[in-house]
Short mmCIF file of C-alpha atoms and ligand atoms in Angstrom, two decimals:
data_model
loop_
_atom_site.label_atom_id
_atom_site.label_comp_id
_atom_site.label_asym_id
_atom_site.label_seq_id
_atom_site.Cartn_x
_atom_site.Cartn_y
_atom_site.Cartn_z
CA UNK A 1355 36.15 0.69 67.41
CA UNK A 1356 32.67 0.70 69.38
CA UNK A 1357 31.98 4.32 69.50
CA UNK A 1358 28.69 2.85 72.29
CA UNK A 1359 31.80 3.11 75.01
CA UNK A 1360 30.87 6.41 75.15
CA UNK A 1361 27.99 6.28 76.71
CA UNK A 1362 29.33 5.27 79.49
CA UNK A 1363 31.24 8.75 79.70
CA UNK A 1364 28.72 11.20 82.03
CA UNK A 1365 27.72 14.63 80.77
CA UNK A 1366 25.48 16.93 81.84
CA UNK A 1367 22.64 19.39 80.21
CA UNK A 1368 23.88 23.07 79.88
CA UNK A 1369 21.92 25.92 78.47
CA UNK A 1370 25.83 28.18 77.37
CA UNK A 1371 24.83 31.44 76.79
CA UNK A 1372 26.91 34.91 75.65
CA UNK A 1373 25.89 38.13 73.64
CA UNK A 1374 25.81 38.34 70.13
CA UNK A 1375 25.98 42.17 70.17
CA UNK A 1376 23.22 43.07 72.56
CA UNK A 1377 21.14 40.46 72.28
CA UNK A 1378 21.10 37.38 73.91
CA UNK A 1379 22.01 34.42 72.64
CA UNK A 1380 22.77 30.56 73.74
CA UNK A 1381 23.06 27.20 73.05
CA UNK A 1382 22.64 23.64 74.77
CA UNK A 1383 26.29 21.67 75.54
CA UNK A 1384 26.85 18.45 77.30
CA UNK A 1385 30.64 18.35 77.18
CA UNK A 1386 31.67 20.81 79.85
CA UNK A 1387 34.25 19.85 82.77
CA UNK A 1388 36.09 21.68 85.40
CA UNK A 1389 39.93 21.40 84.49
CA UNK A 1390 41.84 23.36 87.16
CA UNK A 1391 40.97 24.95 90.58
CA UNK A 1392 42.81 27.68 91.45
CA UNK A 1393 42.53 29.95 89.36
CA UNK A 1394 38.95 28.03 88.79
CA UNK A 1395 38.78 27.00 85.12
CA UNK A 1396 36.42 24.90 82.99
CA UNK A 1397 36.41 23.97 79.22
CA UNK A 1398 33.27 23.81 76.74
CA UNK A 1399 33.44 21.81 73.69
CA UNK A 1400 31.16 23.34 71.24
CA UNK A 1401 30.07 22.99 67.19
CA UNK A 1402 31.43 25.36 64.21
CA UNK A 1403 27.89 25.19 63.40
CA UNK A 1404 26.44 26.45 66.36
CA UNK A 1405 26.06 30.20 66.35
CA UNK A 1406 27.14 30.44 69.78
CA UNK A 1407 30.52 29.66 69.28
CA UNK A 1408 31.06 32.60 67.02
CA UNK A 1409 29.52 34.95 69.46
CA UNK A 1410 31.61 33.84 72.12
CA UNK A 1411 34.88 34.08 70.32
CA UNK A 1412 33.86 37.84 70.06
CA UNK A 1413 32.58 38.49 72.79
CA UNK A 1414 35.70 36.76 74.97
CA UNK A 1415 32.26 35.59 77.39
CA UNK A 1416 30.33 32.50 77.88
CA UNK A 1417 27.83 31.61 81.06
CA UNK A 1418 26.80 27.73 81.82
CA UNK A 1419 23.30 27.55 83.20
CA UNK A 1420 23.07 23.54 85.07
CA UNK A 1421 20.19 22.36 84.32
CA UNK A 1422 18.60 20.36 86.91
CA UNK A 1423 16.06 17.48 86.89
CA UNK A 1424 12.72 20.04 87.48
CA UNK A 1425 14.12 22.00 85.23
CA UNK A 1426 11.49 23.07 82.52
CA UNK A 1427 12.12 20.04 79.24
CA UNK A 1428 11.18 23.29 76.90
CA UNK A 1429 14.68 24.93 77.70
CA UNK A 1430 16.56 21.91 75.72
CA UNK A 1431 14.20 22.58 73.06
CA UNK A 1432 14.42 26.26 72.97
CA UNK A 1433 17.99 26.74 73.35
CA UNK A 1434 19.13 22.87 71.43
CA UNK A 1435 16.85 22.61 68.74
CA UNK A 1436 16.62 26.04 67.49
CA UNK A 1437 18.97 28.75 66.09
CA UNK A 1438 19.76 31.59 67.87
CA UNK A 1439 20.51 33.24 64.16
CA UNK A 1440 16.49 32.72 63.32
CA UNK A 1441 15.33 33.64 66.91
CA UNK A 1442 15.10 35.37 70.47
CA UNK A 1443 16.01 32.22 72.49
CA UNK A 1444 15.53 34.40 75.71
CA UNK A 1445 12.18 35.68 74.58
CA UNK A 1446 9.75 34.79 77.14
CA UNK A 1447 12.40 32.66 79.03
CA UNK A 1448 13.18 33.44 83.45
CA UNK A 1449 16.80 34.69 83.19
CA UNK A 1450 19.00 37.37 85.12
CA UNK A 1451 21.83 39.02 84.46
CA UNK A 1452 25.63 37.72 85.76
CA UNK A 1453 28.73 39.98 84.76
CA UNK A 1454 26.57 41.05 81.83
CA UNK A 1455 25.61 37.46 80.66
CA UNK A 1456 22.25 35.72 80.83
CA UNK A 1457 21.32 32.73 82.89
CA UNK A 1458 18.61 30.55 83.14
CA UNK A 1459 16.94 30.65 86.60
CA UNK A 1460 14.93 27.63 86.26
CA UNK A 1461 18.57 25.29 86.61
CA UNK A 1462 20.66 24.56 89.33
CA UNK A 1463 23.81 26.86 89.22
CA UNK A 1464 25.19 29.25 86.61
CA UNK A 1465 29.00 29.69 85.97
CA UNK A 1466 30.27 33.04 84.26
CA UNK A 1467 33.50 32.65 82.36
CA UNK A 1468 35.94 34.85 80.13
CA UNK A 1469 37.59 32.75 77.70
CA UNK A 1470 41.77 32.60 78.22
CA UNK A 1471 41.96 30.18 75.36
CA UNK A 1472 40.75 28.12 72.83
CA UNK A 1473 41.72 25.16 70.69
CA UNK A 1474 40.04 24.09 67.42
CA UNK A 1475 39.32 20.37 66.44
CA UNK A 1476 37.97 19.23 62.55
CA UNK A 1477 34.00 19.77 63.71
CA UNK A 1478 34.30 21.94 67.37
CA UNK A 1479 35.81 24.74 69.50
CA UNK A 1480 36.89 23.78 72.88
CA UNK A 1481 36.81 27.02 74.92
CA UNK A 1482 38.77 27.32 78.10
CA UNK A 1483 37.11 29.60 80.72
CA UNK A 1484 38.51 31.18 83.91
CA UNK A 1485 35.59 31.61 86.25
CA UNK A 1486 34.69 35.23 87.00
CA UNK A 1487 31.62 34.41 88.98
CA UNK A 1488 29.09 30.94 89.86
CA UNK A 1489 26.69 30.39 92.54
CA UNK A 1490 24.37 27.63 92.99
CA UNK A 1491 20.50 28.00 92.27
CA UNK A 1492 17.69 25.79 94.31
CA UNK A 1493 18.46 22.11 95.62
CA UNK A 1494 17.63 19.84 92.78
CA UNK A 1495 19.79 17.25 91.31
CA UNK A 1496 21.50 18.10 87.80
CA UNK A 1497 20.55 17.20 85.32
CA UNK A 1498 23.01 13.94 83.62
CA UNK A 1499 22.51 13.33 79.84
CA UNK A 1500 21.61 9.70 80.84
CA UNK A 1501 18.91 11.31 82.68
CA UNK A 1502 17.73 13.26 79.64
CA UNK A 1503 18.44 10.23 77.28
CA UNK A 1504 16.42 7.95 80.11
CA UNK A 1505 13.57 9.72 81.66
CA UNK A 1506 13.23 12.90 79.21
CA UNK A 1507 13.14 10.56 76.37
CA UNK A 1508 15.37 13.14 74.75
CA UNK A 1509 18.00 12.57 71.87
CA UNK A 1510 21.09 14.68 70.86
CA UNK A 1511 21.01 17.42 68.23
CA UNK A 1512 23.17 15.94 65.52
CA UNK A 1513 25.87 19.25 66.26
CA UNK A 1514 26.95 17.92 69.99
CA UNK A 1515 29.87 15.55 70.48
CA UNK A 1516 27.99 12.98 72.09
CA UNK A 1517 25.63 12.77 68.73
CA UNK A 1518 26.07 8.73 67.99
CA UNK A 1519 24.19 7.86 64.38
CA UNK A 1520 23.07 4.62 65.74
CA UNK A 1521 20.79 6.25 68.82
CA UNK A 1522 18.04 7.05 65.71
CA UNK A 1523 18.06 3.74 64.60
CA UNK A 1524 18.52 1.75 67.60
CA UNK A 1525 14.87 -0.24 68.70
CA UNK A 1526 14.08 1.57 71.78
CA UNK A 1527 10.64 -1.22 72.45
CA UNK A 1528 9.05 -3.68 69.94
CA UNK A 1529 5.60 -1.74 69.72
CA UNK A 1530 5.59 1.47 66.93
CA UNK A 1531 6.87 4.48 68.60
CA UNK A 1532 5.97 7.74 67.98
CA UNK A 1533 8.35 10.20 67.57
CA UNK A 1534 8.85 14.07 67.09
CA UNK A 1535 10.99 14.65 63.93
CA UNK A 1536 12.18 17.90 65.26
CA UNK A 1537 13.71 16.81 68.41
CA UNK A 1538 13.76 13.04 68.39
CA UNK A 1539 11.43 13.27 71.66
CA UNK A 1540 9.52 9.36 72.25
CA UNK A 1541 5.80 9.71 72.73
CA UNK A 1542 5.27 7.67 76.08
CA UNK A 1543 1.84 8.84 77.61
CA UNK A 1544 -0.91 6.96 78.91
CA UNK A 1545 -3.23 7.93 76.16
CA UNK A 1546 -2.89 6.22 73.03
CA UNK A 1547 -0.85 9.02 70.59
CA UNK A 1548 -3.68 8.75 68.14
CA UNK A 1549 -6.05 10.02 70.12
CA UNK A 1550 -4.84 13.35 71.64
CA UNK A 1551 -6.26 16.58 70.82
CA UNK A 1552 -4.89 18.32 67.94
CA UNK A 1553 -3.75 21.12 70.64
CA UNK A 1554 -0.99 18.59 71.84
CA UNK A 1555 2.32 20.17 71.67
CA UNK A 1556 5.74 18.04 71.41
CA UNK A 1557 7.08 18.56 75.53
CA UNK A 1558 10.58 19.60 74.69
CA UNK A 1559 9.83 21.28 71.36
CA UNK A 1560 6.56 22.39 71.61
CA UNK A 1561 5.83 21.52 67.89
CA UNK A 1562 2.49 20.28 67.14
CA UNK A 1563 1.16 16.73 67.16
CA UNK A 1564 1.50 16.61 62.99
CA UNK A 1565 5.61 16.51 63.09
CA UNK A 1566 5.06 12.93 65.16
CA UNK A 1567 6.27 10.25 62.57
CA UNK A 1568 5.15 6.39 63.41
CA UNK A 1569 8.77 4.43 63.66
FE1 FE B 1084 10.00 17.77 69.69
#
């Protein structure tokens, strides 16, 4: 098998996001597709690790933020590279309230669901949701995963589906590469990496200049 024909599957960038309790919680997805119409539904595949997925199958409630092209690189960070067990991922972040769910208003559409079934695979959930309410946000294109993987210079977390081993090892360009070890992000700026100011900050992250590794 070449597991590579995969990438030629197209997902998107979702911020999923449910209560755990009273707080807020969320996680980034790729794998989310509509399946039916009428009654609207649309199915999530998502981690056993990812604390999300417990919270949804108690709270019976999951919202899809689209994220779009402008949307801020710092939400895939905050909501893919982070635990929502350790921290606030809606601290600080632009989000209202749909059917008692948060979503992220810098994106391109939100979808509320409750969850009419579920069905468990070796490593993830896949959580069918009938729509309760959606609307779209702004004009800007959503955001694909190529586009992430492409332009963002963004990698998967190891928990998603679409996680392929090879992407960390693959040669990306002959010169050394800098990269964050938190996220995977590619250094790519005009200035030579070496000789920003210790105040640079990884752009999907945010963690400092000192987690770069040379590759
Ligand atoms: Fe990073």
């Amino acid at each position: 098998m070449n597991t590579r024909v995969f990438r030629n599957l197209s997902y998107g960038v979702y911020a999923v996001s449910t209560l755990d309790g009273e707080r807020n919680t969320g996680c980034i997805a790729n794998s989310i597709m509509q399946i039916t119409s009428s009654p609207a539904t649309i199915a999530v595949s998502m981690n056993h690790d990812n604390y999300t997925n417990s919270c949804i199958a108690k709270t019976g409630k999951f919202a899809v933020s689209i994220l779009s092209e402008d949307s801020d690189a710092a939400l895939i960070g905050r909501f893919g590279f982070q635990s929502g067990k350790d921290v606030n991922k809606f601290d600080g972040i632009d989000f209202s309230i749909k059917e008692g769910l948060p979503v992220i208003n810098d994106s391109c559409g939100y979808i509320v669901c409750k969850v009419i079934d579920k069905m468990e695979t070796s490593t993830h959930t896949v959580f069918l949701g009938e729509v309760i309410d959606c609307d779209t946000i702004g004009s800007s294109p959503a955001m694909t995963y190529a586009y992430y993987h492409n332009v963002v210079k963004g990698k998967s977390p190891k928990n998603a589906p679409t996680y392929l081993p090879e992407e960390d090892s693959k040669p990306e360009k002959a010169a050394t590469q800098w990269v964050c070890s938190i996220c995977g992000y590619v250094y790519d700026g005009e200035i030579p990496f070496e000789e920003l100011p210790d105040t640079y900050t990884c752009p999907i992250c945010k963690q400092g200049k000192e987690k770069f590794t040379q590759k």
